[in-house]
């Protein structure tokens, strides 16, 4: 029973994780929201929700007590979480949500494998098959991404820069052609005198 609840919660978490990355990617590409603006607004929303929850559930005194007892650890946890968020939002902005999810999956699998190795955990058949499926999915996503030439905003920016370079080349070529025509007129005018 508790295992099924855990599986259900994991499934819900993964659904929200995938949907959130795609939605953040859309906000950054379609609506031109900068990564740090998006990060600030999301964290502000989380803070407001947590504050309201503390007040509604009458848990403010427990929160204050926890801050007094574990002040340094909470600051360290907050700073490490903030650094992680910076990397996530910059990755989404530069490379897209798919790359960010592949990196996140690789990090989770690496942590899991390290835990299995260092702590001597033993896996049953279902756990081994789940790990194999995860690694296979990650590799296939990565291979599919590399075949398509990449996703994300970095590729879009590259395409935009190439279009701008081509436009600049055309303008310079037109200017050079006009300059040659003007030189020819001057020579012709000089020959007529």
Coordinates of N, CA and C in Angstrom, one line a residue:
X1 N 0.8 -1.2 0.0 CA 0.0 0.0 0.0 C 0.9 1.3 0.0
X2 N 1.8 1.3 0.9 CA 2.7 2.5 1.0 C 3.6 2.5 -0.3
X3 N 4.0 1.4 -0.8 CA 4.8 1.4 -2.0 C 4.0 1.9 -3.2
X4 N 2.7 1.6 -3.3 CA 1.9 2.2 -4.4 C 1.7 3.7 -4.2
X5 N 1.6 4.2 -3.0 CA 1.5 5.6 -2.8 C 2.8 6.3 -3.2
X6 N 3.9 5.6 -2.9 CA 5.2 6.2 -3.3 C 5.3 6.2 -4.8
X7 N 4.9 5.2 -5.5 CA 5.0 5.1 -6.9 C 4.1 6.2 -7.5
X8 N 2.9 6.4 -7.0 CA 2.0 7.4 -7.5 C 2.5 8.8 -7.3
X9 N 3.1 9.1 -6.1 CA 3.7 10.4 -5.8 C 4.9 10.6 -6.7
X10 N 5.7 9.6 -7.0 CA 6.8 9.7 -7.9 C 6.3 10.0 -9.3
X11 N 5.3 9.4 -9.8 CA 4.7 9.6 -11.1 C 4.2 11.1 -11.2
X12 N 3.5 11.5 -10.2 CA 3.0 12.9 -10.2 C 4.2 13.9 -10.2
X13 N 5.2 13.6 -9.4 CA 6.4 14.5 -9.4 C 7.1 14.6 -10.8
X14 N 7.2 13.4 -11.4 CA 7.8 13.4 -12.8 C 7.0 14.1 -13.8
X15 N 5.7 14.0 -13.7 CA 4.8 14.7 -14.6 C 4.9 16.2 -14.5
X16 N 4.9 16.7 -13.2 CA 5.1 18.1 -13.0 C 6.5 18.6 -13.4
X17 N 7.5 17.8 -13.2 CA 8.9 18.1 -13.5 C 9.0 18.3 -15.0
X18 N 8.4 17.4 -15.8 CA 8.5 17.5 -17.2 C 7.7 18.7 -17.8
X19 N 6.5 18.9 -17.2 CA 5.6 20.0 -17.6 C 6.2 21.3 -17.3
X20 N 6.8 21.4 -16.1 CA 7.4 22.7 -15.7 C 8.5 23.1 -16.6
X21 N 9.4 22.2 -16.9 CA 10.5 22.5 -17.8 C 10.1 23.0 -19.2
X22 N 9.1 22.3 -19.7 CA 8.6 22.7 -21.0 C 7.9 24.1 -21.0
X23 N 7.2 24.3 -19.9 CA 6.5 25.6 -19.7 C 7.5 26.8 -19.5
X24 N 8.5 26.5 -18.8 CA 9.6 27.5 -18.6 C 10.3 27.8 -19.9
X25 N 10.5 26.7 -20.7 CA 11.1 26.9 -22.0 C 10.3 27.8 -22.9
X26 N 8.9 27.5 -22.9 CA 8.0 28.3 -23.7 C 8.0 29.8 -23.2
X27 N 8.0 30.0 -21.9 CA 8.0 31.4 -21.4 C 9.3 32.1 -21.9
X28 N 10.4 31.4 -21.8 CA 11.6 32.1 -22.2 C 11.7 32.4 -23.7
X29 N 11.2 31.4 -24.5 CA 11.4 31.6 -26.0 C 10.2 32.4 -26.6
X30 N 9.0 32.2 -26.2 CA 7.9 32.9 -26.8 C 7.7 34.3 -26.3
X31 N 7.8 34.4 -24.9 CA 7.5 35.7 -24.3 C 8.7 36.4 -23.9
X32 N 9.9 35.9 -24.3 CA 11.2 36.6 -24.0 C 11.4 36.9 -22.5
X33 N 11.0 36.0 -21.7 CA 11.3 36.2 -20.2 C 12.7 35.8 -20.0
X34 N 13.5 36.6 -19.3 CA 14.9 36.3 -19.0 C 15.0 35.3 -17.9
X35 N 16.0 34.4 -17.8 CA 16.1 33.3 -16.9 C 16.0 33.8 -15.4
X36 N 16.7 34.9 -15.1 CA 16.8 35.3 -13.7 C 15.5 36.0 -13.3
X37 N 14.8 36.6 -14.2 CA 13.5 37.2 -13.9 C 12.5 36.1 -13.6
X38 N 12.5 35.0 -14.4 CA 11.7 33.9 -14.2 C 12.0 33.2 -12.8
X39 N 13.3 33.0 -12.6 CA 13.7 32.4 -11.3 C 13.2 33.3 -10.1
X40 N 13.4 34.6 -10.2 CA 13.0 35.5 -9.1 C 11.5 35.3 -8.9
X41 N 10.7 35.4 -9.9 CA 9.2 35.3 -9.8 C 8.8 34.0 -9.2
X42 N 9.4 32.9 -9.7 CA 9.0 31.6 -9.2 C 9.3 31.5 -7.7
X43 N 10.5 31.9 -7.3 CA 10.9 31.9 -5.9 C 10.1 32.8 -5.0
X44 N 9.7 33.9 -5.6 CA 8.8 34.8 -4.8 C 7.4 34.2 -4.6
X45 N 6.9 33.5 -5.7 CA 5.7 32.8 -5.5 C 5.7 31.7 -4.5
X46 N 6.9 30.9 -4.5 CA 7.0 29.9 -3.5 C 7.1 30.4 -2.1
X47 N 7.8 31.6 -1.9 CA 7.9 32.2 -0.6 C 6.5 32.6 -0.1
X48 N 5.7 33.2 -1.0 CA 4.4 33.7 -0.6 C 3.5 32.5 -0.2
X49 N 3.5 31.4 -1.0 CA 2.8 30.2 -0.7 C 3.2 29.6 0.6
X50 N 4.5 29.5 0.9 CA 5.0 28.9 2.1 C 4.6 29.8 3.3
X51 N 4.7 31.1 3.2 CA 4.3 32.0 4.2 C 2.9 31.9 4.6
X52 N 2.0 31.9 3.6 CA 0.6 31.8 3.8 C 0.3 30.4 4.5
X53 N 1.0 29.3 4.0 CA 0.8 28.0 4.6 C 1.2 28.0 6.1
X54 N 2.3 28.7 6.4 CA 2.7 28.7 7.8 C 1.7 29.5 8.7
X55 N 1.1 30.5 8.1 CA 0.1 31.3 8.9 C -1.2 30.5 9.0
X56 N -1.7 29.9 7.9 CA -3.0 29.2 7.9 C -2.9 27.9 8.8
X57 N -1.8 27.2 8.8 CA -1.6 26.0 9.6 C -1.1 26.3 11.0
X58 N -0.9 27.5 11.3 CA -0.4 27.9 12.6 C 0.9 27.3 13.0
X59 N 1.9 27.3 12.0 CA 3.2 26.7 12.2 C 4.3 27.7 12.2
X60 N 4.0 29.0 12.3 CA 5.0 30.0 12.3 C 6.0 29.9 13.4
X61 N 5.5 29.5 14.6 CA 6.4 29.4 15.8 C 7.4 28.3 15.6
X62 N 7.0 27.2 15.0 CA 7.8 26.0 14.7 C 8.9 26.5 13.7
X63 N 8.5 27.2 12.7 CA 9.5 27.7 11.7 C 10.5 28.6 12.3
X64 N 10.1 29.5 13.2 CA 11.0 30.4 13.9 C 12.0 29.6 14.8
X65 N 11.5 28.7 15.5 CA 12.3 27.8 16.3 C 13.3 27.0 15.5
X66 N 12.9 26.5 14.3 CA 13.8 25.8 13.5 C 14.9 26.7 12.9
X67 N 14.6 27.9 12.6 CA 15.6 28.9 12.1 C 16.6 29.2 13.2
X68 N 16.2 29.3 14.4 CA 17.1 29.6 15.5 C 18.0 28.4 15.8
X69 N 17.5 27.2 15.7 CA 18.3 26.0 16.0 C 19.3 25.7 14.8
X70 N 18.8 25.9 13.6 CA 19.6 25.4 12.4 C 19.9 26.5 11.5
X71 N 20.2 27.7 12.0 CA 20.4 28.9 11.1 C 21.4 28.7 10.0
X72 N 22.7 28.2 10.4 CA 23.7 28.1 9.4 C 23.4 27.0 8.4
X73 N 22.8 25.9 8.8 CA 22.5 24.8 7.9 C 21.4 25.3 6.9
X74 N 20.4 26.1 7.4 CA 19.4 26.6 6.5 C 20.0 27.5 5.5
X75 N 20.9 28.4 5.9 CA 21.6 29.3 5.0 C 22.4 28.5 3.9
X76 N 23.1 27.5 4.3 CA 23.9 26.7 3.4 C 22.9 25.9 2.4
X77 N 21.8 25.4 2.9 CA 20.9 24.7 2.1 C 20.3 25.7 1.1
X78 N 19.9 26.9 1.5 CA 19.4 27.9 0.6 C 20.3 28.3 -0.4
X79 N 21.6 28.5 -0.1 CA 22.6 28.9 -1.1 C 22.9 27.8 -2.1
X80 N 23.0 26.6 -1.6 CA 23.2 25.5 -2.6 C 22.0 25.3 -3.5
X81 N 20.8 25.5 -2.9 CA 19.6 25.4 -3.8 C 19.5 26.5 -4.8
X82 N 19.9 27.7 -4.4 CA 19.9 28.9 -5.3 C 20.9 28.6 -6.4
X83 N 22.1 28.1 -6.1 CA 23.1 27.8 -7.2 C 22.5 26.7 -8.1
X84 N 21.9 25.7 -7.6 CA 21.2 24.7 -8.5 C 20.2 25.4 -9.4
X85 N 19.4 26.3 -8.9 CA 18.4 26.9 -9.7 C 19.0 27.8 -10.8
X86 N 20.1 28.5 -10.4 CA 20.8 29.3 -11.5 C 21.2 28.4 -12.6
X87 N 21.8 27.2 -12.3 CA 22.3 26.3 -13.4 C 21.1 25.8 -14.2
X88 N 20.0 25.5 -13.5 CA 18.8 25.0 -14.2 C 18.2 26.0 -15.2
X89 N 18.1 27.3 -14.7 CA 17.5 28.3 -15.6 C 18.4 28.7 -16.7
X90 N 19.7 28.8 -16.4 CA 20.6 29.1 -17.5 C 20.7 28.0 -18.5
X91 N 20.6 26.8 -18.1 CA 20.6 25.6 -19.0 C 19.3 25.7 -19.9
X92 N 18.2 25.9 -19.3 CA 16.9 26.0 -20.1 C 17.0 27.2 -21.1
X93 N 17.6 28.3 -20.6 CA 17.7 29.5 -21.5 C 18.6 29.3 -22.7
X94 N 19.7 28.6 -22.4 CA 20.7 28.4 -23.5 C 20.5 27.2 -24.4
X95 N 20.0 26.1 -23.8 CA 20.0 24.8 -24.5 C 18.6 24.2 -24.6
X96 N 17.6 24.7 -23.8 CA 16.2 24.2 -23.9 C 15.9 23.2 -22.8
X97 N 14.6 22.9 -22.7 CA 14.2 22.1 -21.6 C 14.6 20.6 -21.7
X98 N 14.7 20.1 -22.9 CA 15.1 18.7 -23.1 C 16.5 18.5 -22.6
X99 N 17.4 19.4 -22.9 CA 18.8 19.2 -22.4 C 18.8 19.3 -20.9
X100 N 18.0 20.2 -20.4 CA 18.0 20.4 -18.9 C 17.4 19.1 -18.3
X101 N 16.4 18.5 -18.9 CA 15.9 17.2 -18.3 C 16.9 16.1 -18.4
X102 N 17.6 16.0 -19.5 CA 18.6 15.0 -19.7 C 19.7 15.1 -18.6
X103 N 20.2 16.4 -18.4 CA 21.2 16.6 -17.4 C 20.6 16.2 -16.0
X104 N 19.4 16.6 -15.7 CA 18.8 16.2 -14.4 C 18.7 14.7 -14.2
X105 N 18.3 14.0 -15.3 CA 18.2 12.6 -15.2 C 19.6 11.9 -15.0
X106 N 20.6 12.5 -15.7 CA 21.9 11.9 -15.6 C 22.4 12.2 -14.1
X107 N 22.1 13.3 -13.6 CA 22.5 13.6 -12.2 C 21.8 12.6 -11.2
X108 N 20.6 12.4 -11.4 CA 19.8 11.5 -10.5 C 20.3 10.1 -10.6
X109 N 20.6 9.6 -11.8 CA 21.1 8.2 -12.0 C 22.5 8.1 -11.4
X110 N 23.3 9.1 -11.6 CA 24.7 9.1 -11.1 C 24.6 9.0 -9.5
X111 N 23.8 9.8 -8.9 CA 23.6 9.8 -7.5 C 23.1 8.4 -7.0
X112 N 22.2 7.9 -7.7 CA 21.6 6.6 -7.4 C 22.7 5.5 -7.5
X113 N 23.5 5.5 -8.6 CA 24.5 4.5 -8.7 C 25.6 4.7 -7.7
X114 N 26.0 5.9 -7.3 CA 27.0 6.1 -6.3 C 26.5 5.6 -4.9
X115 N 25.2 5.9 -4.7 CA 24.6 5.4 -3.4 C 24.6 3.8 -3.3
X116 N 24.3 3.2 -4.5 CA 24.3 1.7 -4.5 C 25.7 1.2 -4.3
X117 N 26.7 1.9 -4.9 CA 28.1 1.4 -4.8 C 28.7 1.7 -3.4
X118 N 28.6 2.9 -2.9 CA 29.2 3.3 -1.7 C 28.5 2.7 -0.4
X119 N 27.2 2.5 -0.5 CA 26.5 2.0 0.7 C 26.2 0.5 0.6
X120 N 26.5 -0.1 -0.5 CA 26.3 -1.6 -0.7 C 24.9 -2.0 -0.8
X121 N 24.0 -1.1 -1.3 CA 22.6 -1.5 -1.5 C 22.5 -2.6 -2.5
X122 N 21.5 -3.5 -2.3 CA 21.2 -4.5 -3.3 C 19.9 -4.2 -4.0
X123 N 19.8 -4.4 -5.3 CA 18.6 -4.1 -6.0 C 17.9 -5.4 -6.4
X124 N 16.6 -5.4 -6.4 CA 15.8 -6.5 -6.8 C 15.6 -6.4 -8.3
X125 N 14.9 -7.3 -8.9 CA 14.7 -7.3 -10.4 C 14.0 -6.1 -10.9
X126 N 12.9 -5.7 -10.2 CA 12.2 -4.5 -10.7 C 13.0 -3.3 -10.6
X127 N 13.8 -3.1 -9.6 CA 14.7 -2.0 -9.4 C 15.8 -1.9 -10.5
X128 N 16.3 -3.1 -10.8 CA 17.3 -3.2 -11.9 C 16.7 -2.8 -13.2
X129 N 15.5 -3.3 -13.5 CA 14.9 -3.0 -14.8 C 14.5 -1.5 -14.9
X130 N 14.1 -0.9 -13.8 CA 13.8 0.5 -13.8 C 15.0 1.3 -14.0
X131 N 16.2 0.9 -13.5 CA 17.4 1.6 -13.7 C 17.9 1.5 -15.1
X132 N 17.7 0.3 -15.7 CA 18.1 0.0 -17.1 C 17.2 0.9 -18.0
X133 N 15.9 0.9 -17.7 CA 15.0 1.7 -18.6 C 15.4 3.2 -18.5
X134 N 15.7 3.7 -17.3 CA 16.1 5.1 -17.1 C 17.4 5.4 -17.9
X135 N 18.4 4.6 -17.8 CA 19.6 4.8 -18.5 C 19.4 4.8 -20.0
X136 N 18.6 3.8 -20.5 CA 18.3 3.6 -21.9 C 17.5 4.9 -22.4
X137 N 16.6 5.3 -21.7 CA 15.8 6.5 -22.1 C 16.7 7.7 -22.2
X138 N 17.6 7.9 -21.2 CA 18.5 9.0 -21.2 C 19.4 9.0 -22.5
X139 N 20.0 7.8 -22.7 CA 20.9 7.7 -23.9 C 20.1 7.9 -25.2
X140 N 18.9 7.4 -25.3 CA 18.1 7.6 -26.5 C 17.7 9.1 -26.7
X141 N 17.4 9.8 -25.6 CA 17.0 11.2 -25.7 C 18.3 12.0 -26.2
X142 N 19.4 11.6 -25.6 CA 20.6 12.3 -26.0 C 21.0 12.1 -27.4
X143 N 20.9 10.8 -27.9 CA 21.2 10.5 -29.3 C 20.2 11.2 -30.2
X144 N 18.9 11.2 -29.9 CA 17.9 11.9 -30.7 C 18.1 13.4 -30.8
X145 N 18.6 14.0 -29.7 CA 18.8 15.4 -29.6 C 20.0 15.7 -30.5
X146 N 21.1 14.9 -30.5 CA 22.3 15.2 -31.3 C 22.0 15.0 -32.8
X147 N 21.1 14.1 -33.2 CA 20.8 13.9 -34.6 C 20.0 15.1 -35.1
X148 N 19.1 15.7 -34.3 CA 18.3 16.8 -34.8 C 19.0 18.1 -34.8
X149 N 20.3 18.1 -34.3 CA 21.0 19.3 -34.3 C 20.8 20.2 -33.1
X150 N 20.1 19.7 -32.1 CA 20.0 20.4 -30.8 C 18.7 21.2 -30.8
X151 N 18.3 21.5 -29.6 CA 17.0 22.2 -29.3 C 17.4 23.4 -28.5
X152 N 16.5 24.2 -28.2 CA 16.7 25.3 -27.2 C 17.0 26.6 -27.9
X153 N 17.3 27.5 -27.0 CA 17.5 28.9 -27.5 C 18.8 29.1 -28.0
X154 N 19.8 28.3 -27.6 CA 21.2 28.5 -28.2 C 21.2 28.3 -29.7
X155 N 20.5 27.2 -30.1 CA 20.3 27.0 -31.6 C 19.6 28.1 -32.3
X156 N 18.5 28.6 -31.7 CA 17.8 29.7 -32.2 C 18.6 30.9 -32.4
X157 N 19.4 31.2 -31.3 CA 20.3 32.4 -31.3 C 21.3 32.2 -32.4
X158 N 21.9 31.0 -32.6 CA 22.9 30.7 -33.7 C 22.2 31.0 -35.0
X159 N 21.0 30.5 -35.2 CA 20.3 30.7 -36.5 C 20.1 32.2 -36.7
X160 N 19.7 33.0 -35.7 CA 19.4 34.4 -35.8 C 20.7 35.1 -36.2
X161 N 21.9 34.7 -35.5 CA 23.1 35.3 -35.8 C 23.6 35.1 -37.3
X162 N 23.3 33.8 -37.8 CA 23.6 33.5 -39.1 C 22.8 34.4 -40.1
X163 N 21.5 34.5 -39.8 CA 20.7 35.4 -40.6 C 21.1 36.8 -40.6
X164 N 21.5 37.3 -39.5 CA 22.0 38.7 -39.4 C 23.3 38.8 -40.2
X165 N 24.2 37.8 -40.1 CA 25.5 37.9 -40.8 C 25.2 37.9 -42.3
X166 N 24.3 37.1 -42.8 CA 24.0 37.0 -44.2 C 23.4 38.4 -44.6
X167 N 22.6 39.0 -43.8 CA 22.0 40.3 -44.2 C 23.1 41.4 -44.2
X168 N 24.0 41.3 -43.3 CA 25.1 42.3 -43.3 C 26.0 42.1 -44.6
X169 N 26.2 40.8 -44.9 CA 27.0 40.6 -46.2 C 26.3 41.1 -47.4
X170 N 25.0 41.0 -47.5 CA 24.2 41.5 -48.6 C 24.3 43.1 -48.7
X171 N 24.2 43.7 -47.5 CA 24.3 45.2 -47.4 C 25.7 45.6 -47.9
X172 N 26.7 44.9 -47.4 CA 28.1 45.3 -47.8 C 28.3 45.1 -49.3
X173 N 27.7 44.0 -49.8 CA 27.9 43.7 -51.2 C 27.2 44.8 -52.1
X174 N 26.0 45.2 -51.7 CA 25.3 46.3 -52.4 C 26.0 47.6 -52.3
X175 N 26.6 47.9 -51.1 CA 27.4 49.1 -50.9 C 28.6 49.1 -51.8
X176 N 29.3 47.9 -51.9 CA 30.5 47.8 -52.7 C 30.1 48.0 -54.2
X177 N 29.0 47.4 -54.6 CA 28.5 47.6 -56.0 C 28.3 49.0 -56.3
X178 N 27.6 49.7 -55.4 CA 27.3 51.2 -55.6 C 28.6 52.0 -55.7
X179 N 29.6 51.6 -54.8 CA 30.8 52.3 -54.8 C 31.6 52.1 -56.2
X180 N 31.5 50.9 -56.7 CA 32.1 50.7 -58.0 C 31.4 51.5 -59.1
X181 N 30.1 51.6 -59.0 CA 29.3 52.3 -60.0 C 29.7 53.8 -59.9
X182 N 29.9 54.3 -58.7 CA 30.2 55.7 -58.5 C 31.6 56.0 -59.0
X183 N 32.6 55.0 -58.8 CA 33.9 55.2 -59.3 C 33.9 55.2 -60.8
X184 N 33.1 54.4 -61.5 CA 33.0 54.4 -62.9 C 32.5 55.7 -63.4
X185 N 31.5 56.3 -62.8 CA 30.9 57.6 -63.2 C 32.0 58.7 -63.1
X186 N 32.8 58.6 -62.0 CA 33.8 59.6 -61.9 C 34.9 59.5 -63.0
X187 N 35.2 58.2 -63.3 CA 36.2 58.0 -64.4 C 35.6 58.5 -65.7
X188 N 34.3 58.2 -65.9 CA 33.7 58.6 -67.2 C 33.6 60.1 -67.3
X189 N 33.3 60.8 -66.2 CA 33.3 62.2 -66.1 C 34.6 62.8 -66.4
X190 N 35.7 62.2 -65.9 CA 37.0 62.7 -66.0 C 37.5 62.5 -67.5
X191 N 37.0 61.4 -68.1 CA 37.4 61.2 -69.5 C 36.7 62.2 -70.5
X192 N 35.5 62.6 -70.1 CA 34.7 63.6 -70.9 C 35.3 65.0 -70.9
X193 N 36.0 65.3 -69.8 CA 36.6 66.6 -69.7 C 37.8 66.7 -70.6

